[in-house]
Tab-separated table of C-alpha atoms in Angstrom:
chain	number	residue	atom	x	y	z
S	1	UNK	CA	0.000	0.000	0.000
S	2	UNK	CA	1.950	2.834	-1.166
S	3	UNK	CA	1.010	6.822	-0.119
S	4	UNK	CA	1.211	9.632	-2.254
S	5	UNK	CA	1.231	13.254	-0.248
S	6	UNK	CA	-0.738	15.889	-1.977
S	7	UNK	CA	-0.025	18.393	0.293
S	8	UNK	CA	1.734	19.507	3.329
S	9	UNK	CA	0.532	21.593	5.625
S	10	UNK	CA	1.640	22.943	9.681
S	11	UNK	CA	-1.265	24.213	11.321
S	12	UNK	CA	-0.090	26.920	13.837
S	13	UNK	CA	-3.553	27.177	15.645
S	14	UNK	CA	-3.552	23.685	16.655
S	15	UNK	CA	0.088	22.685	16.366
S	16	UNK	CA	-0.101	20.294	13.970
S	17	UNK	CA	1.452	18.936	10.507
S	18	UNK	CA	-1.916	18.047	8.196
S	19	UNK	CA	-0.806	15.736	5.223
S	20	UNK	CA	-3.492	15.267	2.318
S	21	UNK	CA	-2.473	12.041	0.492
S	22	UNK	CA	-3.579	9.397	-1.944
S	23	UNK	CA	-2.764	5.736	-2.039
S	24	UNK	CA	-2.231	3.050	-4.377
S	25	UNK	CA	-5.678	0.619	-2.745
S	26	UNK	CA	-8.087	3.699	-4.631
S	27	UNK	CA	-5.668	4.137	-7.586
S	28	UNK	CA	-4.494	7.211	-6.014
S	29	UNK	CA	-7.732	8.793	-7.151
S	30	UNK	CA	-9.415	9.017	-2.885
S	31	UNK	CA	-7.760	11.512	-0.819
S	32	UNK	CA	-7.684	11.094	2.779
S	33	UNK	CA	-6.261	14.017	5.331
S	34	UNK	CA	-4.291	12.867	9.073
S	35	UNK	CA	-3.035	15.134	11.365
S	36	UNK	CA	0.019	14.678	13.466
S	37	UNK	CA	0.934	16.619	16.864
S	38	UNK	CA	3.989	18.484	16.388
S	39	UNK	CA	4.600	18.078	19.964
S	40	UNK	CA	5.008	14.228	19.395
S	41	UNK	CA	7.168	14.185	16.176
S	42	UNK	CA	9.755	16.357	17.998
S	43	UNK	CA	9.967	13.671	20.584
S	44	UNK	CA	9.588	10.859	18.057
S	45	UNK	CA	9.572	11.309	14.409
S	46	UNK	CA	8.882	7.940	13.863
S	47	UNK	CA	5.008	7.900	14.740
S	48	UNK	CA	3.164	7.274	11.312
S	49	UNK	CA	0.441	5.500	12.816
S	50	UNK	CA	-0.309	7.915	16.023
S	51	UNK	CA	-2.462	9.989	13.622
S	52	UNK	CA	-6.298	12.144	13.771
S	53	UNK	CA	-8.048	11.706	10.666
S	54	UNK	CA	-10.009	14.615	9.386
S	55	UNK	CA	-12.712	14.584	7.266
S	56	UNK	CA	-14.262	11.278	7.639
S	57	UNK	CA	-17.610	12.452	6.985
S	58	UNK	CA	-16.657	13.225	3.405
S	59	UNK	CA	-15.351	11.692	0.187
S	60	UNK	CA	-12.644	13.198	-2.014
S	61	UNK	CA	-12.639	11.542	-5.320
S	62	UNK	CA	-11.567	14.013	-8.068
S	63	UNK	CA	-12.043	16.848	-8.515
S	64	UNK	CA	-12.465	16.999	-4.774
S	65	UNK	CA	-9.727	18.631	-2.923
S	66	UNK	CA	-8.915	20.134	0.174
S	67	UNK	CA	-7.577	23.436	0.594
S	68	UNK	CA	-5.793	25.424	3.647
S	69	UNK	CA	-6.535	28.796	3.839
S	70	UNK	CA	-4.326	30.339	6.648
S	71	UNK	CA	-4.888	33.995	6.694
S	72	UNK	CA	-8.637	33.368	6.632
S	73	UNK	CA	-8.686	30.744	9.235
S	74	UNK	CA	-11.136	28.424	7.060
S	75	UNK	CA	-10.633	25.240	5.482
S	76	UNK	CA	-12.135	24.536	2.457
S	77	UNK	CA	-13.351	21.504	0.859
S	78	UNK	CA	-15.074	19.949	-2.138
S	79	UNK	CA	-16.294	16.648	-2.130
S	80	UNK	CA	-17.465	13.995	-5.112
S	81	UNK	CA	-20.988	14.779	-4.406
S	82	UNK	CA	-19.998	18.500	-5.285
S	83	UNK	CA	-20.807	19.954	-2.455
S	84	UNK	CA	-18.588	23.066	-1.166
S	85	UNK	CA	-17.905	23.006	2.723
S	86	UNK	CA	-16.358	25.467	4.905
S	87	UNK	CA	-14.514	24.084	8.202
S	88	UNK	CA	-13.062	26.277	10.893
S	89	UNK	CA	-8.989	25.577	10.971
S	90	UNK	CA	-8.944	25.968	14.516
S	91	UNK	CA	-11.217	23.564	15.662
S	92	UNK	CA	-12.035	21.248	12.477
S	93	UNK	CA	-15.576	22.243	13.297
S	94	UNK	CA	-17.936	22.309	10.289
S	95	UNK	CA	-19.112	26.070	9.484
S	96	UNK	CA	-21.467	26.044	6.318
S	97	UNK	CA	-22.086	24.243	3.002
S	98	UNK	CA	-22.645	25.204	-0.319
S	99	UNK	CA	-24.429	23.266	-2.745
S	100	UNK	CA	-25.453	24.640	-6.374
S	101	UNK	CA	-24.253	23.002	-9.653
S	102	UNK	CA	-23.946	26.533	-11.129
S	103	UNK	CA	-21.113	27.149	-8.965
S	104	UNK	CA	-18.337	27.415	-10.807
S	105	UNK	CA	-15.603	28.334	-8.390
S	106	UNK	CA	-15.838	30.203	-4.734
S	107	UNK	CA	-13.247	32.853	-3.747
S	108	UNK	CA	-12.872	33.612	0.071
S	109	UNK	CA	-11.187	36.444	2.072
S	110	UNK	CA	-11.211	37.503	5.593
S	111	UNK	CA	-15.188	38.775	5.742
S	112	UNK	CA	-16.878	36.846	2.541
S	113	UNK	CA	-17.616	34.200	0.528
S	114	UNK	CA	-17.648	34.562	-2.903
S	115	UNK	CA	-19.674	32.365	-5.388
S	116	UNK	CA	-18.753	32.677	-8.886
S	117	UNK	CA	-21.460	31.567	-10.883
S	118	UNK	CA	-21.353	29.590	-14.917
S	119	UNK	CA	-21.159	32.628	-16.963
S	120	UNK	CA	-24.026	33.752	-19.626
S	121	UNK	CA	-23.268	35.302	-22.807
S	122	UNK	CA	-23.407	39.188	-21.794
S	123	UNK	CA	-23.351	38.666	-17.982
S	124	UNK	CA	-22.136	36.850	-14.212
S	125	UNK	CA	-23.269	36.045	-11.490
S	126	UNK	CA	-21.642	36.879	-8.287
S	127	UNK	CA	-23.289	35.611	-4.638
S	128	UNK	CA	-21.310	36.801	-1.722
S	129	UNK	CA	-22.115	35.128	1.969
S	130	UNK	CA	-20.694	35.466	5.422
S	131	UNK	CA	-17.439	33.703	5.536
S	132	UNK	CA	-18.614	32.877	9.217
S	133	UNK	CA	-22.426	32.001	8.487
S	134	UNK	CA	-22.851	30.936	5.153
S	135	UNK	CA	-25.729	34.095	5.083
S	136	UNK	CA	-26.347	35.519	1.702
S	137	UNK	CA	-25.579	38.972	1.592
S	138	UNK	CA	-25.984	40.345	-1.730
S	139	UNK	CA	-26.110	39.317	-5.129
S	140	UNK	CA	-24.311	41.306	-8.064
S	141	UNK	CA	-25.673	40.285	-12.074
S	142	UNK	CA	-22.351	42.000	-13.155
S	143	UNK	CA	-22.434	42.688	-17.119
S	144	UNK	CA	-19.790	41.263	-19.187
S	145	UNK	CA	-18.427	41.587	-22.500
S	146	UNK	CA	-19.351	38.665	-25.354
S	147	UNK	CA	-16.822	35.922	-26.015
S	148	UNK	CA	-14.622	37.639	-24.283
S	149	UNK	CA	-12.372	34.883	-22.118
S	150	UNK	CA	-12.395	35.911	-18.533
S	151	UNK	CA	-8.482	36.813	-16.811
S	152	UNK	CA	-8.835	37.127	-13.320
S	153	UNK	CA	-11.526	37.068	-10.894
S	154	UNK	CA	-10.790	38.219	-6.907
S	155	UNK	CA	-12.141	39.163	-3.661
S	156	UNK	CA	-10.097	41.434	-2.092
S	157	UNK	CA	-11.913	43.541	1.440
S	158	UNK	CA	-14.978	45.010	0.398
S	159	UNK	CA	-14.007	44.713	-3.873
S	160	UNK	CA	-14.364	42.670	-6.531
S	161	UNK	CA	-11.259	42.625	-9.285
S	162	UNK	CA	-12.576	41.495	-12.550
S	163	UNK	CA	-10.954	41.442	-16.053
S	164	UNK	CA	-11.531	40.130	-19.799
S	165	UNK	CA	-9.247	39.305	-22.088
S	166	UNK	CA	-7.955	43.037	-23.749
S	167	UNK	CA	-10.396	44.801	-21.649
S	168	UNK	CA	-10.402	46.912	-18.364
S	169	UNK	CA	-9.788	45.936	-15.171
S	170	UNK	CA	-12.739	46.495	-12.782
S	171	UNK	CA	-12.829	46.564	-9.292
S	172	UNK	CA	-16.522	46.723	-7.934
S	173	UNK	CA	-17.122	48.208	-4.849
S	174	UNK	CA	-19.427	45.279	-2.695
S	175	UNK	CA	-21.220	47.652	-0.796
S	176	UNK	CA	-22.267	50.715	-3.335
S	177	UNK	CA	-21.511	48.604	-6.704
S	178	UNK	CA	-19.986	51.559	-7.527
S	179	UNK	CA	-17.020	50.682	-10.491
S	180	UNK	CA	-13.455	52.151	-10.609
S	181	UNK	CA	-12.334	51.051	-14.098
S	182	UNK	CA	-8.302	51.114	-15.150
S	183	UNK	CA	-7.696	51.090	-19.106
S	184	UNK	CA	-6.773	48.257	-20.544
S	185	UNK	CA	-3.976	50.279	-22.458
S	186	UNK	CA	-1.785	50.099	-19.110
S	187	UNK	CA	-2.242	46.528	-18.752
S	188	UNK	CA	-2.283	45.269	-22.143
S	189	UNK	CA	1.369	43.081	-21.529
S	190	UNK	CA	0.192	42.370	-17.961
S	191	UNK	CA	1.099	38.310	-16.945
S	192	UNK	CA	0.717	38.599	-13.001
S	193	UNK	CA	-1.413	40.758	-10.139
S	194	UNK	CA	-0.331	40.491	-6.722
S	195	UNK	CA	-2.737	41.224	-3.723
S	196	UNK	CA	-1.689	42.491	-0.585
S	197	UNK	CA	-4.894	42.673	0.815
S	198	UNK	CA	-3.890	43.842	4.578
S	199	UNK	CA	-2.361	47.180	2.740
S	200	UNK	CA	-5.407	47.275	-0.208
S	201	UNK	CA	-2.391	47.275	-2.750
S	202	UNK	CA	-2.051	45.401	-5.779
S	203	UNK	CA	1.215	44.620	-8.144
S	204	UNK	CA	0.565	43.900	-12.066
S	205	UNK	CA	3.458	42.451	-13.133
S	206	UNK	CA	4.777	42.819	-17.133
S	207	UNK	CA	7.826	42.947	-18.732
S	208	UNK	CA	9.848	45.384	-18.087
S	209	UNK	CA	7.579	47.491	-16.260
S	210	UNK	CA	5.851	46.397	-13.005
S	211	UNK	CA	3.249	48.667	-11.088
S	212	UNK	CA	1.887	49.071	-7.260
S	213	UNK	CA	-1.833	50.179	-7.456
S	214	UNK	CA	-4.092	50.621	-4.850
S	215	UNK	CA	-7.516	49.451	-4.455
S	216	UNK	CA	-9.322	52.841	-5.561
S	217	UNK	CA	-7.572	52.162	-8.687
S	218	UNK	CA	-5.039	54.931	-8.476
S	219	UNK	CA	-1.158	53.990	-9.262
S	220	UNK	CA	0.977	54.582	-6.248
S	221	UNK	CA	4.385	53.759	-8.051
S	222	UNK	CA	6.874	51.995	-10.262
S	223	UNK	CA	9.265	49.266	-9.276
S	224	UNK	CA	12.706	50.446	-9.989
S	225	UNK	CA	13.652	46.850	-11.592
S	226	UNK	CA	11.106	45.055	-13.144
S	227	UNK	CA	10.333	42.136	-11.251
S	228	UNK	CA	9.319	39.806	-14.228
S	229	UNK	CA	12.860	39.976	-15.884
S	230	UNK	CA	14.967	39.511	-13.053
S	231	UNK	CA	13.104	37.696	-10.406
S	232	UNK	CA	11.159	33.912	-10.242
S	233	UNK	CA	10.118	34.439	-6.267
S	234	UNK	CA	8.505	36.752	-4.282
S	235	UNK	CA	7.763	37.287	-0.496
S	236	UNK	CA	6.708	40.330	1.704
S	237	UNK	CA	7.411	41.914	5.025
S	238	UNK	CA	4.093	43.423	6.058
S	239	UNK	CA	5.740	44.944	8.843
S	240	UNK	CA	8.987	46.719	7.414
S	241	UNK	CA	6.419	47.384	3.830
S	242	UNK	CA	8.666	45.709	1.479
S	243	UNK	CA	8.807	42.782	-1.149
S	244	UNK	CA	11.459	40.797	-1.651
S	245	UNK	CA	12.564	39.131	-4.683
S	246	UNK	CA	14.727	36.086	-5.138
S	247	UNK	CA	16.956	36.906	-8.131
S	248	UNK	CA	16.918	34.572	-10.839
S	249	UNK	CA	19.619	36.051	-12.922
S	250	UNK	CA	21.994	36.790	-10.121
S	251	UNK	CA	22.421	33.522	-8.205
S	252	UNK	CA	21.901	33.697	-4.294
S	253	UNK	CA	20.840	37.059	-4.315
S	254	UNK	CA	17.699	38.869	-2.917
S	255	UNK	CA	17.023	42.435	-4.106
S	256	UNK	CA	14.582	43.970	-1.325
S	257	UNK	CA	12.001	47.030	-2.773
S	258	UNK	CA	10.112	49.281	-0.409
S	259	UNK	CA	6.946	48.615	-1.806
S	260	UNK	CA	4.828	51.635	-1.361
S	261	UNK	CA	7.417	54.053	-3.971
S	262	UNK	CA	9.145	50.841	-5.781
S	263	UNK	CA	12.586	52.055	-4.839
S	264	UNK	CA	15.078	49.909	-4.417
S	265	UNK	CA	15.840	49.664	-0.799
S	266	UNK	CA	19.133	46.805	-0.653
S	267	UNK	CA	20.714	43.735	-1.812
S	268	UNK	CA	21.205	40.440	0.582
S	269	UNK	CA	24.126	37.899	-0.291
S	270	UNK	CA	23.200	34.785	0.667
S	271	UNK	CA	25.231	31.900	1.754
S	272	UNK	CA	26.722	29.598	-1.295
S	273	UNK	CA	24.646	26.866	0.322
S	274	UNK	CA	22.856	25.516	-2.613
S	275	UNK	CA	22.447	25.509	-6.398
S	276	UNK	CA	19.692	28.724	-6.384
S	277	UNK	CA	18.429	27.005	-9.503
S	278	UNK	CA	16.339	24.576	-7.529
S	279	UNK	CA	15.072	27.091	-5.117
S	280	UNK	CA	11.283	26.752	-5.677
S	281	UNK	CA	9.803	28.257	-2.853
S	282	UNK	CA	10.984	31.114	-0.011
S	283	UNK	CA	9.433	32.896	2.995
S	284	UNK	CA	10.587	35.993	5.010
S	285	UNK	CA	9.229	35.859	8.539
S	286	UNK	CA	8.541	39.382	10.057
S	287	UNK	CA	8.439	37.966	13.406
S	288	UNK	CA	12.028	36.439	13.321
S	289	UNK	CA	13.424	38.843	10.234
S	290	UNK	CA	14.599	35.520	9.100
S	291	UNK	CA	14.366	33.648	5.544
């Protein structure tokens, strides 16, 4: 019986490592999710069968998946009988459901829920709930453009991003539905928005040019260095309100960019500890100023 993991995942509000995972008995096709106490792999790694399993309730054939959502403190899952279910990450405890075959794909953020609806030709559908009650607060029938492919969809606080292929970017105000439109002539080349909801600033990311918005639509700044050419990974200190790039052209360097005025703010060496080729992922912690 041989495991696949899916996805790893240390839970800081109940100490635990969660691992999603397959096996070879279902053709790797059922996932199941365990939890282990961090507590007791620090004493003894070698525990594999001293494990909670979460989820029993439900079946996760694909599509279903689970998903961690740490900055919202939800856990979100979809099961075979395509039924959306929001769980509490603290406590495992079962919140709300959502079940509607016109669903197409939910967004979440720290307040809402947001349902995303099969589109029609010339409009969308948009329900948003309580992320804590599953309430319905309001729906928006937001128009759209015809055959038109659809580029990004986000919840961000109390707006909506939305943008079609060669059109404007929209960002709809939940409360008034009031609509802040930037042209599509400064994002024609865009490839990448970054949210940084807690600061309600965005990043659009292009060659050779890269841009810090914020969410009333107005453009704060330009990145001294465009981030696309010369960087693969990016991380943020919240507290010291900077981003910080992994350089991909410059091997073990980080170039750090204050990221309300784009200026460059330094350059950290790092150690010639690996090949930075197969760096795939990095984090900066504000807490311990540490990568």
């Amino acid at each position: 019986n041989e495991e696949c993991i899916k996805c790893l995942f240390l839970n800081k509000y109940t100490n635990e490592v969660v691992i999603v995972s397959s096996n070879s008995n279902a053709g790797y096709q059922l996932l199941q999710c365990k939890s282990f106490s961090l507590n007791a792999l620090f004493i003894d790694f070698n525990i594999k069968n001293q494990f909670n399993l979460r989820f029993v309730s439900e079946t996760f054939r694909w599509p279903g998946y689970i998903e961690f959502d740490e900055i919202n403190k939800k856990i979100i899952t979809f099961s075979s009988a395509r039924i959306y279910k929001i769980w509490d990450i603290q406590s495992y405890n079962f919140l709300f459901s959502v079940e509607d075959s016109k669903v197409q794909q939910i967004k979440i953020n720290q307040k809402y829920l947001l349902l995303i609806f099969n589109r029609l030709t010339t409009s969308i559908l948009f329900k948003i709930l309580s992320i804590e009650s599953g309430q319905l607060i309001k729906n928006i029938n937001q128009s759209i453009l015809p055959y038109h492919k659809i580029d990004l969809i986000e919840i961000q606080n109390d707006f909506i991003f939305l943008k079609q292929e060669h059109q404007d970017l929209l960002i709809i105000d939940v409360n008034s539905l009031n609509i802040i439109k930037i042209s599509q002539v400064e994002l024609a080349y865009v490839s990448t928005f970054l949210f940084l909801n807690e600061k309600q600033l965005f990043f659009t990311i292009q060659q050779n040019d890269s841009l810090i918005w914020n969410f009333q639509g107005q453009k704060i700044a330009r990145f001294e260095n465009s981030i696309e050419n010369n960087y693969k990974l990016i991380s943020f200190s919240k507290i010291f309100n900077v981003l910080i790039c992994f350089n991909s052209e410059k091997k073990g360097c980080l170039n750090v960019a204050d990221f309300k005025t784009g200026k460059s703010v330094s350059t950290i060496l790092l150690p010639n500890l690996f090949d930075s080729n197969e760096v795939t992922c990095f984090l900066f912690d504000d807490l311990t100023m540490s990568f």
